PDB file of C-alpha atoms in Angstrom:
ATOM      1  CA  UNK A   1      13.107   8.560   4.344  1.00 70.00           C
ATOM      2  CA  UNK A   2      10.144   7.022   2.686  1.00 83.00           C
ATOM      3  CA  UNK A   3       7.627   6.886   5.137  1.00 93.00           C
ATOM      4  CA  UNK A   4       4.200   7.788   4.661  1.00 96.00           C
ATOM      5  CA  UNK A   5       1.169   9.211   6.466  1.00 97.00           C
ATOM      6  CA  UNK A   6      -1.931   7.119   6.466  1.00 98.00           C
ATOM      7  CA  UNK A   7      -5.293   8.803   6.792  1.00 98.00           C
ATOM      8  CA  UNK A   8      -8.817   6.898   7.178  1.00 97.00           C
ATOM      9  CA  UNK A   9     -11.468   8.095   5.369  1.00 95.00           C
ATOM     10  CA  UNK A  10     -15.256   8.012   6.688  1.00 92.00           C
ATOM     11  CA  UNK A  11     -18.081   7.534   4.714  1.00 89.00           C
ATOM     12  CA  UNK A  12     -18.343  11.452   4.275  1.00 92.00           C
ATOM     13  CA  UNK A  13     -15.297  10.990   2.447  1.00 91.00           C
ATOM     14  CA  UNK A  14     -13.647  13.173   5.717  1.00 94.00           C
ATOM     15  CA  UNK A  15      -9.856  12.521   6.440  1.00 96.00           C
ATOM     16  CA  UNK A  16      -8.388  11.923   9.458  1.00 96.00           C
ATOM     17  CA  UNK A  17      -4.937  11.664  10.160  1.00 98.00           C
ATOM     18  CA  UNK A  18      -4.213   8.127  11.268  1.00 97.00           C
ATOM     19  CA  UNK A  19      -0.444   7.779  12.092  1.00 98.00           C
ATOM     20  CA  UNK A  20       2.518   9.743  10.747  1.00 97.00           C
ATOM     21  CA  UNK A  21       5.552   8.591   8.873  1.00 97.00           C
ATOM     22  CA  UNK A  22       4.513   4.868   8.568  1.00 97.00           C
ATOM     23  CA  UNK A  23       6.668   2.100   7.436  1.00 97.00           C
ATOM     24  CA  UNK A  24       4.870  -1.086   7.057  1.00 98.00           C
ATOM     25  CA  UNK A  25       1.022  -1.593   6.034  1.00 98.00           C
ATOM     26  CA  UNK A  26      -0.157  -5.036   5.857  1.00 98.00           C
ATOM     27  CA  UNK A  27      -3.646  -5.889   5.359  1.00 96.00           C
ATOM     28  CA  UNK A  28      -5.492  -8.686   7.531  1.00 95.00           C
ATOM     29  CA  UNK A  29      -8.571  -9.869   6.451  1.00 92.00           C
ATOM     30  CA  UNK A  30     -11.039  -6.907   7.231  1.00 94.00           C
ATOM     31  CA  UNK A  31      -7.944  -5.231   9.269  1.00 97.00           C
ATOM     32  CA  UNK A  32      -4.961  -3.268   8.235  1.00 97.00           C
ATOM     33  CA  UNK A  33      -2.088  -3.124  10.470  1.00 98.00           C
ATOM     34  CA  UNK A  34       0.052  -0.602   9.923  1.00 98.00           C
ATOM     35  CA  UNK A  35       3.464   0.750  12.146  1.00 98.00           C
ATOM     36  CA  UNK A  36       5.450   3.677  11.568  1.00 97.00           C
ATOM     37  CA  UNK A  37       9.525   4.146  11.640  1.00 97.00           C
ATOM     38  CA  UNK A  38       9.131   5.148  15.513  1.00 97.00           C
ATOM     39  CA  UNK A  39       7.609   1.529  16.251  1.00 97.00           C
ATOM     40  CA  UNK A  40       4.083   2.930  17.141  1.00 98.00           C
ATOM     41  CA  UNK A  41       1.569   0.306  15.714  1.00 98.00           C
ATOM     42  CA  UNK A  42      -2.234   0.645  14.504  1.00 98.00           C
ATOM     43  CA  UNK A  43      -4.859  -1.884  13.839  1.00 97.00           C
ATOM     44  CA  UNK A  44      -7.693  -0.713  11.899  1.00 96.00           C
ATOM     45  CA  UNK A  45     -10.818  -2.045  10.414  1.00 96.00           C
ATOM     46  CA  UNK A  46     -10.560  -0.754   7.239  1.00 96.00           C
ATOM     47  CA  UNK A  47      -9.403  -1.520   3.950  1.00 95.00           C
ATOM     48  CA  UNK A  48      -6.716   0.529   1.283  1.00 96.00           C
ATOM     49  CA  UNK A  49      -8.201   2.456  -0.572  1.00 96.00           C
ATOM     50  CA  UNK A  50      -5.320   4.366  -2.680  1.00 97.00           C
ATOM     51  CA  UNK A  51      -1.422   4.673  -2.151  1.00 96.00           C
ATOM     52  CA  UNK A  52       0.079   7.559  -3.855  1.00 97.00           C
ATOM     53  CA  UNK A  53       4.088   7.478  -2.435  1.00 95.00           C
ATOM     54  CA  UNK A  54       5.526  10.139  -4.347  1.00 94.00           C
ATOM     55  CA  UNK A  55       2.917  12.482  -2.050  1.00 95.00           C
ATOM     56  CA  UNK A  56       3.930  10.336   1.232  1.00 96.00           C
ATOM     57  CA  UNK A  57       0.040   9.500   0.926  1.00 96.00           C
ATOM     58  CA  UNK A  58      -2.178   6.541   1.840  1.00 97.00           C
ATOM     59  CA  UNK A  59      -5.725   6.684   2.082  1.00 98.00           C
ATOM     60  CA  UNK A  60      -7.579   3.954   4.154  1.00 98.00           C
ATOM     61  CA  UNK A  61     -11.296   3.257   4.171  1.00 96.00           C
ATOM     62  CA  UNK A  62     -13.154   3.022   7.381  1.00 92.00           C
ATOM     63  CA  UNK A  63     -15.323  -0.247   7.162  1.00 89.00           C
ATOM     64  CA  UNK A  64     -18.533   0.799   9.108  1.00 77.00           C
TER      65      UNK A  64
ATOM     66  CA  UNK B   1      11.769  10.201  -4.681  1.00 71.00           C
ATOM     67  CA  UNK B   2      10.025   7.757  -2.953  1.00 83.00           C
ATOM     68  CA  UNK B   3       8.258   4.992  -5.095  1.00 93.00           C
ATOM     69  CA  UNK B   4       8.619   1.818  -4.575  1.00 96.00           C
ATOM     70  CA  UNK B   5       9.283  -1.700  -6.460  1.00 97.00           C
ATOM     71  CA  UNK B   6       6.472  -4.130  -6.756  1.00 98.00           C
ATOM     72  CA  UNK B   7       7.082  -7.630  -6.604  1.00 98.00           C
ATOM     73  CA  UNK B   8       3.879 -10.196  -7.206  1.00 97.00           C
ATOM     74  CA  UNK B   9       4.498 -13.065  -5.051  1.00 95.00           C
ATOM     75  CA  UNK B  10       3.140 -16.827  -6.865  1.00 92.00           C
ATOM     76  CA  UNK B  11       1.587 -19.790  -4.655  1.00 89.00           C
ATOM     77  CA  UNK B  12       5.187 -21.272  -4.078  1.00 92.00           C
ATOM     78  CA  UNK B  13       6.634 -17.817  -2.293  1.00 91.00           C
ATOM     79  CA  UNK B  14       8.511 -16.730  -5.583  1.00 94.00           C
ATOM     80  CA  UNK B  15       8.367 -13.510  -6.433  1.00 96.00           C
ATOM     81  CA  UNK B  16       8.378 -11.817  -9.987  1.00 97.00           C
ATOM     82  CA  UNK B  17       9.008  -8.305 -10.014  1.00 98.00           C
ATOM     83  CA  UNK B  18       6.225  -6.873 -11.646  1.00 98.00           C
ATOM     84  CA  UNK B  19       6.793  -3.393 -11.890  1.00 98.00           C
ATOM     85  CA  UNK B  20       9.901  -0.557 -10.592  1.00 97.00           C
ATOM     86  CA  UNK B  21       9.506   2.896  -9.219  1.00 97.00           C
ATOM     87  CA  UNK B  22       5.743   2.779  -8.474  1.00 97.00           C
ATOM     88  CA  UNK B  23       3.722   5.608  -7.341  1.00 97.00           C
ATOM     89  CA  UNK B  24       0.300   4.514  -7.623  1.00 98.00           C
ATOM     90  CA  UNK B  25      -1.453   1.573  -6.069  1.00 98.00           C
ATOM     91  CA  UNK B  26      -5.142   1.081  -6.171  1.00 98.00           C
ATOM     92  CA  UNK B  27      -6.934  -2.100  -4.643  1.00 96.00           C
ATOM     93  CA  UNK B  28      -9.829  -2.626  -7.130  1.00 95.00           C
ATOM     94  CA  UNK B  29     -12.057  -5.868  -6.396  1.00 92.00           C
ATOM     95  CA  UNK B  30      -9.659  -8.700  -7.032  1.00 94.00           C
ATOM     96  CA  UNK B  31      -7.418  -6.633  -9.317  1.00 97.00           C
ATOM     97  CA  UNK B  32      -4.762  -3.847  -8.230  1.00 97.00           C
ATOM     98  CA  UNK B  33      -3.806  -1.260 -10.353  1.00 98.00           C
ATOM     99  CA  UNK B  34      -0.403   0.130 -10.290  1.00 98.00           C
ATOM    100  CA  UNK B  35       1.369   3.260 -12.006  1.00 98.00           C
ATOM    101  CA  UNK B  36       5.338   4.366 -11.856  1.00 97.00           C
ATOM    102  CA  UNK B  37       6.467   7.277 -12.420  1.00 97.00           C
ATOM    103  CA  UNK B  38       7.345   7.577 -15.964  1.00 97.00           C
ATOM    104  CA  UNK B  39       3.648   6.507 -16.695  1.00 97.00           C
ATOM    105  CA  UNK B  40       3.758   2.753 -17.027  1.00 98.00           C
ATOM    106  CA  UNK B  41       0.379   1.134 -15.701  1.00 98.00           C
ATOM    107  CA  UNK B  42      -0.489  -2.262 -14.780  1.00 98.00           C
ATOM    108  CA  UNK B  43      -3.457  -3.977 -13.700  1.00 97.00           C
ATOM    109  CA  UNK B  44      -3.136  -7.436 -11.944  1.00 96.00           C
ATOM    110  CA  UNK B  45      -4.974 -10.338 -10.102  1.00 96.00           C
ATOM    111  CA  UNK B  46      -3.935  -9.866  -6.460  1.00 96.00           C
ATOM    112  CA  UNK B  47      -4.340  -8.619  -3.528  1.00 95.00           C
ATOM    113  CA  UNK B  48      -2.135  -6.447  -1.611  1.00 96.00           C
ATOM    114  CA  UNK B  49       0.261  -8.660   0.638  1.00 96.00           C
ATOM    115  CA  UNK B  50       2.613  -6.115   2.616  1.00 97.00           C
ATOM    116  CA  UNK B  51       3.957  -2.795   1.899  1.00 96.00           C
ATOM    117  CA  UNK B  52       7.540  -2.016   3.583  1.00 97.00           C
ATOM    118  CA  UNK B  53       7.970   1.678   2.392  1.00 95.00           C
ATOM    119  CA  UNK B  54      11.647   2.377   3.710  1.00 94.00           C
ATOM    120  CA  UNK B  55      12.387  -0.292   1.661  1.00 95.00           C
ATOM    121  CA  UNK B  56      10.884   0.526  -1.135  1.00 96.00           C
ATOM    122  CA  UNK B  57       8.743  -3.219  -1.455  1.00 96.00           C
ATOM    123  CA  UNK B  58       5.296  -3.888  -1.629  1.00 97.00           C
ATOM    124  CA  UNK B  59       4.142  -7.360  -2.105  1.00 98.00           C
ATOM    125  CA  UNK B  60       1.518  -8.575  -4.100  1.00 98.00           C
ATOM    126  CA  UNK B  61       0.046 -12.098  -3.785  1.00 96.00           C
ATOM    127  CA  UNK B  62      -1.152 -13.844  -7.208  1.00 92.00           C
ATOM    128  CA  UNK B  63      -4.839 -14.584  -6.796  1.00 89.00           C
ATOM    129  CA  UNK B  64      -4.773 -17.956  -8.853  1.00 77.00           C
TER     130      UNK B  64
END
């Protein structure tokens, strides 16, 4: 599978985990939505910041 | 591997693909910047429209 794990990062440039093994990621406005392949949804105010999906990685940035 | 084909999507719904086996994806102002796998980069108008990972799609919309 293809998934990937979205992290937010704060303005310390810390990483958090966000949700694991994530599917779909579609931004809204000053929101991303994202949901993973076991139907578990996030909305977060945020923005993408970098996709890397050989590493399974996407980094989101916490708007403050 | 995991990468994923991007497709930009035009103001009638059509999309182009723009760009196969993509690794990389970087929202930067009202560009994106993409890379694949063997080292091909583009950098486009858009903005990121919806990523569906198990799929291996991610949408961009044309910013006209």
């Amino acid at each position: 599978m293809c998934e990937a794990n979205v992290y937010l990062v704060d303005e310390n440039g810390e990483k958090t985990l966000l949700l694991e093994a994530v599917d779909r990621i579609i931004p809204e406005g000053d929101n991303v939505f994202i949901e993973n392949i076991f139907g578990e949804r996030k909305t977060v105010a945020a923005r993408i910041l970098e996709m890397a999906l050989v590493d399974h990685k996407v980094l989101l940035s916490k708007i403050i």
